[in-house]
Protein backbone atom coordinates (compact mmCIF):
# COMPACT_ATOMS: atom_id res chain seq x y z
CA UNK A 1 0.00 0.00 0.00
CA UNK A 2 1.29 3.44 -0.90
CA UNK A 3 1.91 5.58 2.16
CA UNK A 4 1.26 8.87 0.33
CA UNK A 5 -2.45 8.18 -0.26
CA UNK A 6 -4.67 10.35 1.91
CA UNK A 7 -7.79 9.41 3.78
CA UNK A 8 -11.04 11.15 2.91
CA UNK A 9 -14.52 11.66 4.25
CA UNK A 10 -17.92 11.46 2.67
CA UNK A 11 -19.86 14.30 4.29
CA UNK A 12 -23.61 13.91 3.84
CA UNK A 13 -25.00 17.28 2.77
CA UNK A 14 -28.45 16.96 4.37
CA UNK A 15 -27.22 16.48 7.97
CA UNK A 16 -23.37 16.64 7.91
CA UNK A 17 -23.05 12.96 8.89
CA UNK A 18 -19.53 11.74 8.08
CA UNK A 19 -18.12 8.44 6.85
CA UNK A 20 -14.32 8.14 6.84
CA UNK A 21 -12.40 6.08 4.28
CA UNK A 22 -8.75 5.07 4.63
CA UNK A 23 -6.29 3.70 2.08
CA UNK A 24 -6.21 -0.09 2.17
CA UNK A 25 -4.85 -3.05 0.26
CA UNK A 26 -6.03 -3.38 -3.32
CA UNK A 27 -9.61 -4.50 -3.84
CA UNK A 28 -10.38 -6.60 -6.94
CA UNK A 29 -6.88 -5.67 -8.16
CA UNK A 30 -7.47 -1.91 -7.98
CA UNK A 31 -6.44 0.89 -5.64
CA UNK A 32 -9.01 1.19 -2.88
CA UNK A 33 -10.11 3.05 0.22
CA UNK A 34 -12.19 1.22 2.85
CA UNK A 35 -14.85 2.72 5.07
CA UNK A 36 -13.80 2.55 8.75
CA UNK A 37 -16.97 0.98 10.12
CA UNK A 38 -18.15 -1.49 7.46
CA UNK A 39 -16.96 -3.44 4.41
CA UNK A 40 -17.57 -0.79 1.75
CA UNK A 41 -14.85 0.44 -0.61
CA UNK A 42 -14.21 3.26 -3.04
CA UNK A 43 -12.35 1.78 -5.98
CA UNK A 44 -12.22 1.68 -9.76
CA UNK A 45 -14.59 -0.69 -11.54
CA UNK A 46 -13.82 -1.24 -15.20
CA UNK A 47 -16.15 0.73 -17.41
CA UNK A 48 -17.58 2.70 -14.48
CA UNK A 49 -14.58 4.61 -13.14
CA UNK A 50 -14.43 5.43 -9.42
CA UNK A 51 -17.39 4.06 -7.48
CA UNK A 52 -18.40 3.07 -3.98
CA UNK A 53 -19.12 -0.67 -3.77
CA UNK A 54 -19.89 -3.47 -1.35
CA UNK A 55 -18.23 -6.91 -1.27
CA UNK A 56 -20.52 -8.12 -4.09
CA UNK A 57 -19.40 -5.16 -6.27
CA UNK A 58 -22.88 -3.64 -6.10
CA UNK A 59 -22.45 0.05 -6.87
CA UNK A 60 -23.63 2.15 -3.94
CA UNK A 61 -22.32 5.57 -4.98
CA UNK A 62 -20.84 7.47 -7.90
CA UNK A 63 -19.16 10.84 -8.44
CA UNK A 64 -21.50 13.48 -9.83
CA UNK A 65 -20.58 15.37 -13.01
CA UNK A 66 -17.14 13.79 -13.40
CA UNK A 67 -16.92 11.84 -16.64
CA UNK A 68 -14.91 8.63 -16.54
CA UNK A 69 -12.47 10.09 -19.10
CA UNK A 70 -11.80 13.01 -16.73
CA UNK A 71 -11.11 10.88 -13.65
CA UNK A 72 -7.57 10.50 -12.32
CA UNK A 73 -6.70 6.81 -11.99
CA UNK A 74 -4.76 7.34 -8.74
CA UNK A 75 -7.38 9.03 -6.54
CA UNK A 76 -11.16 9.26 -6.35
CA UNK A 77 -12.47 12.66 -7.43
CA UNK A 78 -13.16 15.17 -4.68
CA UNK A 79 -16.51 16.91 -4.75
CA UNK A 80 -20.10 15.77 -5.03
CA UNK A 81 -21.01 12.06 -4.98
CA UNK A 82 -24.48 10.54 -5.00
CA UNK A 83 -25.35 7.29 -3.23
CA UNK A 84 -28.23 4.85 -3.39
CA UNK A 85 -29.34 2.72 -0.47
CA UNK A 86 -32.57 0.84 -1.10
CA UNK A 87 -35.15 3.41 -2.17
CA UNK A 88 -33.16 6.37 -0.81
CA UNK A 89 -30.47 8.53 -2.38
CA UNK A 90 -28.09 10.88 -0.60
CA UNK A 91 -25.72 13.63 -1.71
CA UNK A 92 -22.23 13.63 -0.20
CA UNK A 93 -19.11 15.70 -0.60
CA UNK A 94 -15.86 13.74 -0.82
CA UNK A 95 -13.27 15.78 1.09
CA UNK A 96 -9.62 14.73 1.52
CA UNK A 97 -8.32 15.08 5.08
mmCIF file of C-alpha atoms in Angstrom:
data_model
loop_
_atom_site.group_PDB
_atom_site.id
_atom_site.type_symbol
_atom_site.label_atom_id
_atom_site.label_comp_id
_atom_site.label_asym_id
_atom_site.label_seq_id
_atom_site.Cartn_x
_atom_site.Cartn_y
_atom_site.Cartn_z
ATOM 1 C CA UNK A 1 0.000 0.000 0.000
ATOM 2 C CA UNK A 2 1.294 3.442 -0.902
ATOM 3 C CA UNK A 3 1.905 5.578 2.162
ATOM 4 C CA UNK A 4 1.261 8.868 0.334
ATOM 5 C CA UNK A 5 -2.449 8.183 -0.259
ATOM 6 C CA UNK A 6 -4.668 10.354 1.911
ATOM 7 C CA UNK A 7 -7.794 9.409 3.785
ATOM 8 C CA UNK A 8 -11.035 11.154 2.909
ATOM 9 C CA UNK A 9 -14.520 11.665 4.250
ATOM 10 C CA UNK A 10 -17.922 11.456 2.665
ATOM 11 C CA UNK A 11 -19.862 14.303 4.289
ATOM 12 C CA UNK A 12 -23.609 13.910 3.839
ATOM 13 C CA UNK A 13 -25.004 17.275 2.774
ATOM 14 C CA UNK A 14 -28.447 16.960 4.371
ATOM 15 C CA UNK A 15 -27.217 16.480 7.967
ATOM 16 C CA UNK A 16 -23.372 16.640 7.911
ATOM 17 C CA UNK A 17 -23.055 12.963 8.890
ATOM 18 C CA UNK A 18 -19.526 11.741 8.078
ATOM 19 C CA UNK A 19 -18.119 8.439 6.850
ATOM 20 C CA UNK A 20 -14.316 8.139 6.844
ATOM 21 C CA UNK A 21 -12.401 6.076 4.277
ATOM 22 C CA UNK A 22 -8.754 5.069 4.634
ATOM 23 C CA UNK A 23 -6.292 3.703 2.079
ATOM 24 C CA UNK A 24 -6.207 -0.086 2.168
ATOM 25 C CA UNK A 25 -4.851 -3.054 0.259
ATOM 26 C CA UNK A 26 -6.029 -3.379 -3.322
ATOM 27 C CA UNK A 27 -9.612 -4.505 -3.840
ATOM 28 C CA UNK A 28 -10.378 -6.603 -6.937
ATOM 29 C CA UNK A 29 -6.876 -5.674 -8.157
ATOM 30 C CA UNK A 30 -7.474 -1.907 -7.982
ATOM 31 C CA UNK A 31 -6.437 0.894 -5.638
ATOM 32 C CA UNK A 32 -9.009 1.189 -2.879
ATOM 33 C CA UNK A 33 -10.112 3.050 0.217
ATOM 34 C CA UNK A 34 -12.191 1.224 2.852
ATOM 35 C CA UNK A 35 -14.853 2.724 5.074
ATOM 36 C CA UNK A 36 -13.805 2.552 8.745
ATOM 37 C CA UNK A 37 -16.966 0.978 10.123
ATOM 38 C CA UNK A 38 -18.154 -1.490 7.461
ATOM 39 C CA UNK A 39 -16.963 -3.435 4.405
ATOM 40 C CA UNK A 40 -17.566 -0.789 1.749
ATOM 41 C CA UNK A 41 -14.847 0.438 -0.609
ATOM 42 C CA UNK A 42 -14.208 3.257 -3.036
ATOM 43 C CA UNK A 43 -12.349 1.778 -5.980
ATOM 44 C CA UNK A 44 -12.219 1.685 -9.761
ATOM 45 C CA UNK A 45 -14.591 -0.688 -11.537
ATOM 46 C CA UNK A 46 -13.820 -1.243 -15.203
ATOM 47 C CA UNK A 47 -16.149 0.729 -17.409
ATOM 48 C CA UNK A 48 -17.583 2.696 -14.477
ATOM 49 C CA UNK A 49 -14.577 4.609 -13.140
ATOM 50 C CA UNK A 50 -14.426 5.428 -9.423
ATOM 51 C CA UNK A 51 -17.389 4.061 -7.481
ATOM 52 C CA UNK A 52 -18.396 3.066 -3.979
ATOM 53 C CA UNK A 53 -19.116 -0.673 -3.773
ATOM 54 C CA UNK A 54 -19.888 -3.472 -1.354
ATOM 55 C CA UNK A 55 -18.227 -6.913 -1.269
ATOM 56 C CA UNK A 56 -20.518 -8.116 -4.095
ATOM 57 C CA UNK A 57 -19.404 -5.158 -6.270
ATOM 58 C CA UNK A 58 -22.878 -3.642 -6.099
ATOM 59 C CA UNK A 59 -22.452 0.046 -6.869
ATOM 60 C CA UNK A 60 -23.629 2.145 -3.939
ATOM 61 C CA UNK A 61 -22.325 5.571 -4.975
ATOM 62 C CA UNK A 62 -20.844 7.474 -7.898
ATOM 63 C CA UNK A 63 -19.161 10.836 -8.441
ATOM 64 C CA UNK A 64 -21.500 13.477 -9.832
ATOM 65 C CA UNK A 65 -20.585 15.373 -13.013
ATOM 66 C CA UNK A 66 -17.143 13.786 -13.400
ATOM 67 C CA UNK A 67 -16.925 11.838 -16.641
ATOM 68 C CA UNK A 68 -14.906 8.632 -16.537
ATOM 69 C CA UNK A 69 -12.474 10.086 -19.096
ATOM 70 C CA UNK A 70 -11.800 13.013 -16.726
ATOM 71 C CA UNK A 71 -11.111 10.877 -13.653
ATOM 72 C CA UNK A 72 -7.565 10.502 -12.319
ATOM 73 C CA UNK A 73 -6.698 6.809 -11.993
ATOM 74 C CA UNK A 74 -4.757 7.337 -8.741
ATOM 75 C CA UNK A 75 -7.377 9.029 -6.539
ATOM 76 C CA UNK A 76 -11.160 9.262 -6.347
ATOM 77 C CA UNK A 77 -12.470 12.660 -7.434
ATOM 78 C CA UNK A 78 -13.156 15.166 -4.675
ATOM 79 C CA UNK A 79 -16.511 16.913 -4.752
ATOM 80 C CA UNK A 80 -20.097 15.770 -5.030
ATOM 81 C CA UNK A 81 -21.011 12.062 -4.982
ATOM 82 C CA UNK A 82 -24.482 10.537 -4.996
ATOM 83 C CA UNK A 83 -25.355 7.287 -3.229
ATOM 84 C CA UNK A 84 -28.234 4.851 -3.392
ATOM 85 C CA UNK A 85 -29.342 2.719 -0.472
ATOM 86 C CA UNK A 86 -32.574 0.843 -1.102
ATOM 87 C CA UNK A 87 -35.152 3.406 -2.169
ATOM 88 C CA UNK A 88 -33.164 6.365 -0.811
ATOM 89 C CA UNK A 89 -30.471 8.527 -2.376
ATOM 90 C CA UNK A 90 -28.087 10.878 -0.604
ATOM 91 C CA UNK A 91 -25.721 13.626 -1.709
ATOM 92 C CA UNK A 92 -22.231 13.633 -0.204
ATOM 93 C CA UNK A 93 -19.109 15.696 -0.604
ATOM 94 C CA UNK A 94 -15.864 13.745 -0.816
ATOM 95 C CA UNK A 95 -13.265 15.778 1.087
ATOM 96 C CA UNK A 96 -9.616 14.730 1.523
ATOM 97 C CA UNK A 97 -8.319 15.083 5.079
#
